[in-house]
Protein backbone atom coordinates (compact mmCIF):
# COMPACT_ATOMS: atom_id res chain seq x y z
CA UNK A 1 0.00 0.00 0.00
CA UNK A 2 1.40 3.32 -0.95
CA UNK A 3 1.81 6.17 1.48
CA UNK A 4 -0.75 8.30 -0.35
CA UNK A 5 -3.37 5.55 -0.24
CA UNK A 6 -2.74 5.01 3.46
CA UNK A 7 -3.14 8.73 4.17
CA UNK A 8 -6.37 8.80 2.22
CA UNK A 9 -7.66 5.78 4.05
CA UNK A 10 -6.83 7.28 7.44
CA UNK A 11 -8.46 10.59 6.45
CA UNK A 12 -11.77 8.93 5.59
CA UNK A 13 -12.23 7.21 8.89
CA UNK A 14 -12.02 9.31 11.98
CA UNK A 15 -12.57 8.29 15.59
CA UNK A 16 -13.64 4.78 14.77
CA UNK A 17 -16.54 5.70 12.53
CA UNK A 18 -16.98 3.50 9.52
CA UNK A 19 -18.80 6.17 7.50
CA UNK A 20 -16.46 7.81 4.96
CA UNK A 21 -15.66 11.46 5.60
CA UNK A 22 -14.29 13.45 2.69
CA UNK A 23 -11.89 16.31 3.14
CA UNK A 24 -11.24 19.00 0.53
CA UNK A 25 -7.83 19.12 -1.06
CA UNK A 26 -7.35 22.76 0.05
CA UNK A 27 -8.42 24.33 3.34
CA UNK A 28 -11.78 26.12 3.26
CA UNK A 29 -12.45 29.19 5.37
CA UNK A 30 -15.54 29.54 7.56
CA UNK A 31 -17.32 32.05 5.25
CA UNK A 32 -16.75 29.74 2.28
CA UNK A 33 -18.26 26.79 4.18
CA UNK A 34 -21.35 28.82 5.01
CA UNK A 35 -21.75 30.01 1.42
CA UNK A 36 -21.69 33.72 2.31
CA UNK A 37 -18.66 34.67 0.20
CA UNK A 38 -19.68 36.52 -2.97
CA UNK A 39 -18.46 34.90 -6.17
CA UNK A 40 -15.22 36.31 -7.54
CA UNK A 41 -15.62 37.50 -11.13
CA UNK A 42 -13.52 35.58 -13.60
CA UNK A 43 -10.66 37.49 -15.15
CA UNK A 44 -11.38 38.57 -18.70
CA UNK A 45 -9.06 37.37 -21.41
CA UNK A 46 -6.87 39.96 -23.08
CA UNK A 47 -8.83 39.84 -26.35
CA UNK A 48 -12.10 40.63 -24.52
CA UNK A 49 -10.46 43.59 -22.76
CA UNK A 50 -9.10 44.96 -26.04
CA UNK A 51 -12.44 44.56 -27.81
CA UNK A 52 -14.22 46.27 -24.89
CA UNK A 53 -11.75 49.15 -24.93
CA UNK A 54 -12.15 49.55 -28.71
CA UNK A 55 -15.94 49.59 -28.38
CA UNK A 56 -15.82 52.21 -25.64
CA UNK A 57 -13.27 54.26 -27.59
CA UNK A 58 -15.41 54.12 -30.74
CA UNK A 59 -18.54 55.09 -28.80
CA UNK A 60 -16.61 57.95 -27.19
CA UNK A 61 -15.52 59.26 -30.61
CA UNK A 62 -19.06 59.01 -32.01
CA UNK A 63 -20.45 60.90 -29.01
CA UNK A 64 -17.72 63.52 -29.45
CA UNK A 65 -18.58 63.92 -33.14
CA UNK A 66 -22.25 64.41 -32.25
CA UNK A 67 -21.22 66.96 -29.62
CA UNK A 68 -19.11 68.79 -32.21
CA UNK A 69 -22.09 68.96 -34.58
CA UNK A 70 -24.37 70.19 -31.78
CA UNK A 71 -21.78 72.84 -30.81
CA UNK A 72 -21.32 74.06 -34.39
CA UNK A 73 -25.03 73.89 -35.18
CA UNK A 74 -26.11 75.77 -32.06
CA UNK A 75 -23.47 78.45 -32.59
CA UNK A 76 -24.43 78.97 -36.23
CA UNK A 77 -28.14 79.09 -35.39
CA UNK A 78 -27.56 81.71 -32.70
CA UNK A 79 -25.16 83.84 -34.74
CA UNK A 80 -26.04 83.37 -38.41
CA UNK A 81 -29.67 82.19 -38.58
CA UNK A 82 -31.42 84.23 -41.28
CA UNK A 83 -28.28 86.24 -42.07
CA UNK A 84 -27.92 87.80 -38.63
CA UNK A 85 -29.00 85.61 -35.74
CA UNK A 86 -30.20 86.77 -32.34
CA UNK A 87 -26.60 86.79 -31.02
CA UNK A 88 -24.90 88.02 -34.20
CA UNK A 89 -23.20 90.87 -32.34
CA UNK A 90 -22.37 88.67 -29.32
CA UNK A 91 -20.39 85.69 -30.62
CA UNK A 92 -18.71 84.84 -27.29
CA UNK A 93 -21.97 84.37 -25.34
CA UNK A 94 -23.25 82.40 -28.33
CA UNK A 95 -20.20 80.13 -28.16
CA UNK A 96 -20.64 79.66 -24.40
CA UNK A 97 -24.27 78.63 -24.95
CA UNK A 98 -23.25 76.29 -27.77
CA UNK A 99 -20.56 74.65 -25.64
CA UNK A 100 -23.01 74.27 -22.72
CA UNK A 101 -25.61 72.58 -24.95
CA UNK A 102 -22.97 70.30 -26.49
CA UNK A 103 -21.64 69.43 -23.02
CA UNK A 104 -25.11 68.30 -21.90
CA UNK A 105 -25.52 66.19 -25.06
CA UNK A 106 -22.09 64.56 -24.75
CA UNK A 107 -22.55 63.97 -21.02
CA UNK A 108 -25.69 61.91 -21.56
CA UNK A 109 -24.22 60.20 -24.62
CA UNK A 110 -21.16 59.14 -22.66
CA UNK A 111 -23.17 58.23 -19.56
CA UNK A 112 -25.73 56.11 -21.40
CA UNK A 113 -23.50 54.64 -24.10
CA UNK A 114 -19.72 54.93 -23.66
CA UNK A 115 -19.66 54.30 -19.90
CA UNK A 116 -23.03 52.54 -19.58
CA UNK A 117 -21.27 49.61 -17.91
CA UNK A 118 -20.68 51.74 -14.79
CA UNK A 119 -23.33 52.66 -12.21
CA UNK A 120 -23.44 56.08 -10.63
CA UNK A 121 -24.15 56.89 -7.02
CA UNK A 122 -24.04 60.70 -7.33
CA UNK A 123 -25.16 62.21 -10.67
CA UNK A 124 -24.61 65.80 -9.49
CA UNK A 125 -20.97 65.11 -8.65
CA UNK A 126 -20.58 63.28 -11.93
CA UNK A 127 -21.88 66.17 -14.03
CA UNK A 128 -19.85 68.76 -12.09
CA UNK A 129 -16.63 66.79 -12.67
CA UNK A 130 -17.62 66.29 -16.29
CA UNK A 131 -17.93 70.06 -16.76
CA UNK A 132 -14.65 70.74 -14.92
CA UNK A 133 -12.72 68.25 -17.06
CA UNK A 134 -14.27 69.76 -20.20
CA UNK A 135 -12.97 73.18 -19.16
CA UNK A 136 -9.50 71.67 -18.59
CA UNK A 137 -9.66 69.99 -22.01
CA UNK A 138 -10.59 73.30 -23.65
CA UNK A 139 -7.60 74.85 -21.88
CA UNK A 140 -5.35 72.11 -23.28
CA UNK A 141 -6.62 72.80 -26.77
CA UNK A 142 -6.11 76.54 -26.38
CA UNK A 143 -2.66 75.83 -24.92
CA UNK A 144 -1.64 73.99 -28.09
CA UNK A 145 -2.80 76.93 -30.20
CA UNK A 146 -1.11 79.45 -27.89
CA UNK A 147 2.17 77.51 -27.98
CA UNK A 148 2.13 77.53 -31.76
CA UNK A 149 1.23 81.22 -31.96
CA UNK A 150 3.31 82.77 -29.21
CA UNK A 151 6.22 80.39 -28.61
CA UNK A 152 6.86 79.05 -32.11
CA UNK A 153 5.67 82.32 -33.72
CA UNK A 154 3.54 80.50 -36.33
CA UNK A 155 0.50 82.46 -37.43
CA UNK A 156 -0.65 81.02 -40.76
CA UNK A 157 -4.11 79.49 -41.09
CA UNK A 158 -2.47 76.10 -41.70
CA UNK A 159 -0.37 76.26 -38.51
CA UNK A 160 -3.37 77.44 -36.47
CA UNK A 161 -5.49 74.56 -37.73
CA UNK A 162 -2.75 71.99 -37.21
CA UNK A 163 -1.88 73.15 -33.69
CA UNK A 164 -5.29 74.26 -32.40
CA UNK A 165 -7.69 71.99 -34.22
CA UNK A 166 -5.74 68.84 -35.02
CA UNK A 167 -3.11 68.47 -32.28
CA UNK A 168 -5.16 70.33 -29.67
CA UNK A 169 -8.23 68.21 -30.37
CA UNK A 170 -6.23 64.97 -30.16
CA UNK A 171 -4.70 66.01 -26.82
CA UNK A 172 -8.12 67.10 -25.50
CA UNK A 173 -9.86 63.89 -26.61
CA UNK A 174 -7.22 61.64 -25.01
CA UNK A 175 -7.38 63.69 -21.80
CA UNK A 176 -11.20 63.62 -21.71
CA UNK A 177 -11.40 59.87 -22.22
CA UNK A 178 -8.84 59.23 -19.48
CA UNK A 179 -10.46 61.71 -17.06
CA UNK A 180 -14.01 60.49 -17.65
CA UNK A 181 -13.00 56.87 -17.13
CA UNK A 182 -10.86 57.52 -14.03
CA UNK A 183 -12.73 60.33 -12.25
CA UNK A 184 -16.21 60.98 -13.66
CA UNK A 185 -17.87 57.64 -14.46
CA UNK A 186 -16.34 55.64 -11.62
CA UNK A 187 -19.25 53.54 -10.36
CA UNK A 188 -19.13 49.79 -10.17
CA UNK A 189 -20.33 47.52 -12.97
CA UNK A 190 -23.99 48.04 -13.82
CA UNK A 191 -24.64 44.32 -14.30
CA UNK A 192 -23.08 41.32 -15.91
CA UNK A 193 -25.27 41.53 -19.02
CA UNK A 194 -24.13 45.04 -20.00
CA UNK A 195 -20.47 44.10 -19.72
CA UNK A 196 -20.71 41.45 -22.42
mmCIF file of C-alpha atoms in Angstrom:
data_model
loop_
_atom_site.group_PDB
_atom_site.id
_atom_site.type_symbol
_atom_site.label_atom_id
_atom_site.label_comp_id
_atom_site.label_asym_id
_atom_site.label_seq_id
_atom_site.Cartn_x
_atom_site.Cartn_y
_atom_site.Cartn_z
ATOM 1 C CA UNK A 1 0.000 0.000 0.000
ATOM 2 C CA UNK A 2 1.397 3.320 -0.955
ATOM 3 C CA UNK A 3 1.815 6.166 1.484
ATOM 4 C CA UNK A 4 -0.748 8.300 -0.350
ATOM 5 C CA UNK A 5 -3.374 5.547 -0.244
ATOM 6 C CA UNK A 6 -2.738 5.015 3.458
ATOM 7 C CA UNK A 7 -3.135 8.733 4.170
ATOM 8 C CA UNK A 8 -6.372 8.801 2.216
ATOM 9 C CA UNK A 9 -7.661 5.781 4.045
ATOM 10 C CA UNK A 10 -6.829 7.284 7.444
ATOM 11 C CA UNK A 11 -8.463 10.590 6.448
ATOM 12 C CA UNK A 12 -11.765 8.933 5.593
ATOM 13 C CA UNK A 13 -12.229 7.207 8.889
ATOM 14 C CA UNK A 14 -12.021 9.312 11.981
ATOM 15 C CA UNK A 15 -12.574 8.288 15.592
ATOM 16 C CA UNK A 16 -13.635 4.778 14.774
ATOM 17 C CA UNK A 17 -16.542 5.702 12.528
ATOM 18 C CA UNK A 18 -16.985 3.497 9.517
ATOM 19 C CA UNK A 19 -18.800 6.165 7.503
ATOM 20 C CA UNK A 20 -16.463 7.812 4.958
ATOM 21 C CA UNK A 21 -15.656 11.460 5.601
ATOM 22 C CA UNK A 22 -14.290 13.452 2.686
ATOM 23 C CA UNK A 23 -11.891 16.315 3.135
ATOM 24 C CA UNK A 24 -11.235 19.002 0.530
ATOM 25 C CA UNK A 25 -7.828 19.120 -1.064
ATOM 26 C CA UNK A 26 -7.353 22.763 0.048
ATOM 27 C CA UNK A 27 -8.418 24.326 3.336
ATOM 28 C CA UNK A 28 -11.778 26.117 3.263
ATOM 29 C CA UNK A 29 -12.452 29.193 5.372
ATOM 30 C CA UNK A 30 -15.536 29.543 7.561
ATOM 31 C CA UNK A 31 -17.317 32.050 5.250
ATOM 32 C CA UNK A 32 -16.751 29.739 2.280
ATOM 33 C CA UNK A 33 -18.264 26.795 4.175
ATOM 34 C CA UNK A 34 -21.349 28.820 5.012
ATOM 35 C CA UNK A 35 -21.753 30.006 1.417
ATOM 36 C CA UNK A 36 -21.689 33.724 2.308
ATOM 37 C CA UNK A 37 -18.660 34.668 0.204
ATOM 38 C CA UNK A 38 -19.677 36.516 -2.974
ATOM 39 C CA UNK A 39 -18.455 34.896 -6.172
ATOM 40 C CA UNK A 40 -15.220 36.313 -7.541
ATOM 41 C CA UNK A 41 -15.620 37.496 -11.133
ATOM 42 C CA UNK A 42 -13.518 35.582 -13.598
ATOM 43 C CA UNK A 43 -10.659 37.491 -15.150
ATOM 44 C CA UNK A 44 -11.382 38.575 -18.698
ATOM 45 C CA UNK A 45 -9.064 37.374 -21.412
ATOM 46 C CA UNK A 46 -6.871 39.964 -23.082
ATOM 47 C CA UNK A 47 -8.834 39.835 -26.346
ATOM 48 C CA UNK A 48 -12.101 40.635 -24.524
ATOM 49 C CA UNK A 49 -10.459 43.590 -22.756
ATOM 50 C CA UNK A 50 -9.096 44.960 -26.038
ATOM 51 C CA UNK A 51 -12.439 44.564 -27.807
ATOM 52 C CA UNK A 52 -14.224 46.266 -24.892
ATOM 53 C CA UNK A 53 -11.748 49.154 -24.929
ATOM 54 C CA UNK A 54 -12.148 49.552 -28.708
ATOM 55 C CA UNK A 55 -15.943 49.587 -28.381
ATOM 56 C CA UNK A 56 -15.824 52.213 -25.636
ATOM 57 C CA UNK A 57 -13.275 54.261 -27.592
ATOM 58 C CA UNK A 58 -15.412 54.119 -30.736
ATOM 59 C CA UNK A 59 -18.535 55.086 -28.796
ATOM 60 C CA UNK A 60 -16.612 57.950 -27.188
ATOM 61 C CA UNK A 61 -15.519 59.262 -30.607
ATOM 62 C CA UNK A 62 -19.064 59.013 -32.015
ATOM 63 C CA UNK A 63 -20.455 60.898 -29.007
ATOM 64 C CA UNK A 64 -17.716 63.519 -29.448
ATOM 65 C CA UNK A 65 -18.584 63.918 -33.142
ATOM 66 C CA UNK A 66 -22.251 64.414 -32.247
ATOM 67 C CA UNK A 67 -21.218 66.958 -29.616
ATOM 68 C CA UNK A 68 -19.109 68.786 -32.211
ATOM 69 C CA UNK A 69 -22.093 68.961 -34.580
ATOM 70 C CA UNK A 70 -24.367 70.193 -31.780
ATOM 71 C CA UNK A 71 -21.782 72.843 -30.812
ATOM 72 C CA UNK A 72 -21.318 74.064 -34.395
ATOM 73 C CA UNK A 73 -25.032 73.886 -35.181
ATOM 74 C CA UNK A 74 -26.108 75.773 -32.061
ATOM 75 C CA UNK A 75 -23.473 78.453 -32.593
ATOM 76 C CA UNK A 76 -24.435 78.970 -36.231
ATOM 77 C CA UNK A 77 -28.139 79.094 -35.392
ATOM 78 C CA UNK A 78 -27.558 81.710 -32.696
ATOM 79 C CA UNK A 79 -25.156 83.843 -34.737
ATOM 80 C CA UNK A 80 -26.037 83.367 -38.412
ATOM 81 C CA UNK A 81 -29.667 82.193 -38.582
ATOM 82 C CA UNK A 82 -31.417 84.228 -41.275
ATOM 83 C CA UNK A 83 -28.280 86.243 -42.069
ATOM 84 C CA UNK A 84 -27.918 87.798 -38.630
ATOM 85 C CA UNK A 85 -29.005 85.613 -35.741
ATOM 86 C CA UNK A 86 -30.197 86.768 -32.341
ATOM 87 C CA UNK A 87 -26.604 86.791 -31.017
ATOM 88 C CA UNK A 88 -24.901 88.019 -34.198
ATOM 89 C CA UNK A 89 -23.200 90.869 -32.336
ATOM 90 C CA UNK A 90 -22.367 88.674 -29.321
ATOM 91 C CA UNK A 91 -20.389 85.693 -30.617
ATOM 92 C CA UNK A 92 -18.708 84.842 -27.288
ATOM 93 C CA UNK A 93 -21.965 84.374 -25.339
ATOM 94 C CA UNK A 94 -23.250 82.395 -28.329
ATOM 95 C CA UNK A 95 -20.202 80.134 -28.160
ATOM 96 C CA UNK A 96 -20.640 79.664 -24.398
ATOM 97 C CA UNK A 97 -24.275 78.631 -24.948
ATOM 98 C CA UNK A 98 -23.250 76.287 -27.768
ATOM 99 C CA UNK A 99 -20.565 74.654 -25.636
ATOM 100 C CA UNK A 100 -23.008 74.266 -22.725
ATOM 101 C CA UNK A 101 -25.607 72.578 -24.954
ATOM 102 C CA UNK A 102 -22.968 70.298 -26.492
ATOM 103 C CA UNK A 103 -21.643 69.427 -23.020
ATOM 104 C CA UNK A 104 -25.109 68.298 -21.905
ATOM 105 C CA UNK A 105 -25.522 66.193 -25.062
ATOM 106 C CA UNK A 106 -22.089 64.560 -24.747
ATOM 107 C CA UNK A 107 -22.548 63.971 -21.020
ATOM 108 C CA UNK A 108 -25.690 61.912 -21.561
ATOM 109 C CA UNK A 109 -24.218 60.199 -24.624
ATOM 110 C CA UNK A 110 -21.157 59.141 -22.657
ATOM 111 C CA UNK A 111 -23.171 58.232 -19.565
ATOM 112 C CA UNK A 112 -25.734 56.108 -21.404
ATOM 113 C CA UNK A 113 -23.504 54.641 -24.104
ATOM 114 C CA UNK A 114 -19.720 54.926 -23.662
ATOM 115 C CA UNK A 115 -19.662 54.298 -19.903
ATOM 116 C CA UNK A 116 -23.033 52.544 -19.578
ATOM 117 C CA UNK A 117 -21.266 49.609 -17.912
ATOM 118 C CA UNK A 118 -20.683 51.740 -14.790
ATOM 119 C CA UNK A 119 -23.325 52.656 -12.212
ATOM 120 C CA UNK A 120 -23.440 56.079 -10.630
ATOM 121 C CA UNK A 121 -24.152 56.894 -7.024
ATOM 122 C CA UNK A 122 -24.043 60.695 -7.328
ATOM 123 C CA UNK A 123 -25.165 62.206 -10.672
ATOM 124 C CA UNK A 124 -24.610 65.799 -9.492
ATOM 125 C CA UNK A 125 -20.969 65.115 -8.650
ATOM 126 C CA UNK A 126 -20.584 63.276 -11.931
ATOM 127 C CA UNK A 127 -21.884 66.168 -14.027
ATOM 128 C CA UNK A 128 -19.846 68.756 -12.092
ATOM 129 C CA UNK A 129 -16.631 66.785 -12.667
ATOM 130 C CA UNK A 130 -17.619 66.295 -16.291
ATOM 131 C CA UNK A 131 -17.933 70.057 -16.765
ATOM 132 C CA UNK A 132 -14.651 70.743 -14.922
ATOM 133 C CA UNK A 133 -12.725 68.251 -17.060
ATOM 134 C CA UNK A 134 -14.269 69.758 -20.203
ATOM 135 C CA UNK A 135 -12.968 73.175 -19.162
ATOM 136 C CA UNK A 136 -9.499 71.675 -18.588
ATOM 137 C CA UNK A 137 -9.658 69.990 -22.014
ATOM 138 C CA UNK A 138 -10.592 73.301 -23.655
ATOM 139 C CA UNK A 139 -7.605 74.847 -21.878
ATOM 140 C CA UNK A 140 -5.346 72.114 -23.280
ATOM 141 C CA UNK A 141 -6.623 72.802 -26.769
ATOM 142 C CA UNK A 142 -6.113 76.539 -26.384
ATOM 143 C CA UNK A 143 -2.661 75.830 -24.915
ATOM 144 C CA UNK A 144 -1.636 73.989 -28.093
ATOM 145 C CA UNK A 145 -2.804 76.935 -30.199
ATOM 146 C CA UNK A 146 -1.106 79.455 -27.892
ATOM 147 C CA UNK A 147 2.166 77.506 -27.980
ATOM 148 C CA UNK A 148 2.128 77.533 -31.764
ATOM 149 C CA UNK A 149 1.232 81.221 -31.964
ATOM 150 C CA UNK A 150 3.308 82.765 -29.207
ATOM 151 C CA UNK A 151 6.220 80.393 -28.612
ATOM 152 C CA UNK A 152 6.858 79.049 -32.108
ATOM 153 C CA UNK A 153 5.667 82.319 -33.724
ATOM 154 C CA UNK A 154 3.542 80.503 -36.329
ATOM 155 C CA UNK A 155 0.496 82.456 -37.428
ATOM 156 C CA UNK A 156 -0.646 81.023 -40.758
ATOM 157 C CA UNK A 157 -4.110 79.486 -41.090
ATOM 158 C CA UNK A 158 -2.471 76.102 -41.701
ATOM 159 C CA UNK A 159 -0.370 76.264 -38.509
ATOM 160 C CA UNK A 160 -3.372 77.440 -36.469
ATOM 161 C CA UNK A 161 -5.488 74.557 -37.727
ATOM 162 C CA UNK A 162 -2.749 71.995 -37.209
ATOM 163 C CA UNK A 163 -1.884 73.147 -33.688
ATOM 164 C CA UNK A 164 -5.286 74.258 -32.397
ATOM 165 C CA UNK A 165 -7.692 71.985 -34.215
ATOM 166 C CA UNK A 166 -5.741 68.838 -35.015
ATOM 167 C CA UNK A 167 -3.109 68.470 -32.278
ATOM 168 C CA UNK A 168 -5.160 70.330 -29.667
ATOM 169 C CA UNK A 169 -8.229 68.211 -30.369
ATOM 170 C CA UNK A 170 -6.227 64.970 -30.160
ATOM 171 C CA UNK A 171 -4.697 66.006 -26.819
ATOM 172 C CA UNK A 172 -8.115 67.104 -25.502
ATOM 173 C CA UNK A 173 -9.861 63.885 -26.608
ATOM 174 C CA UNK A 174 -7.224 61.642 -25.007
ATOM 175 C CA UNK A 175 -7.383 63.688 -21.796
ATOM 176 C CA UNK A 176 -11.196 63.619 -21.712
ATOM 177 C CA UNK A 177 -11.401 59.871 -22.217
ATOM 178 C CA UNK A 178 -8.843 59.225 -19.483
ATOM 179 C CA UNK A 179 -10.455 61.710 -17.059
ATOM 180 C CA UNK A 180 -14.009 60.489 -17.652
ATOM 181 C CA UNK A 181 -12.996 56.872 -17.134
ATOM 182 C CA UNK A 182 -10.864 57.521 -14.028
ATOM 183 C CA UNK A 183 -12.729 60.328 -12.251
ATOM 184 C CA UNK A 184 -16.213 60.976 -13.659
ATOM 185 C CA UNK A 185 -17.865 57.643 -14.459
ATOM 186 C CA UNK A 186 -16.341 55.642 -11.616
ATOM 187 C CA UNK A 187 -19.246 53.542 -10.358
ATOM 188 C CA UNK A 188 -19.129 49.788 -10.172
ATOM 189 C CA UNK A 189 -20.329 47.516 -12.966
ATOM 190 C CA UNK A 190 -23.993 48.043 -13.822
ATOM 191 C CA UNK A 191 -24.640 44.321 -14.300
ATOM 192 C CA UNK A 192 -23.077 41.320 -15.908
ATOM 193 C CA UNK A 193 -25.270 41.527 -19.021
ATOM 194 C CA UNK A 194 -24.128 45.037 -19.997
ATOM 195 C CA UNK A 195 -20.468 44.103 -19.721
ATOM 196 C CA UNK A 196 -20.707 41.449 -22.422
#
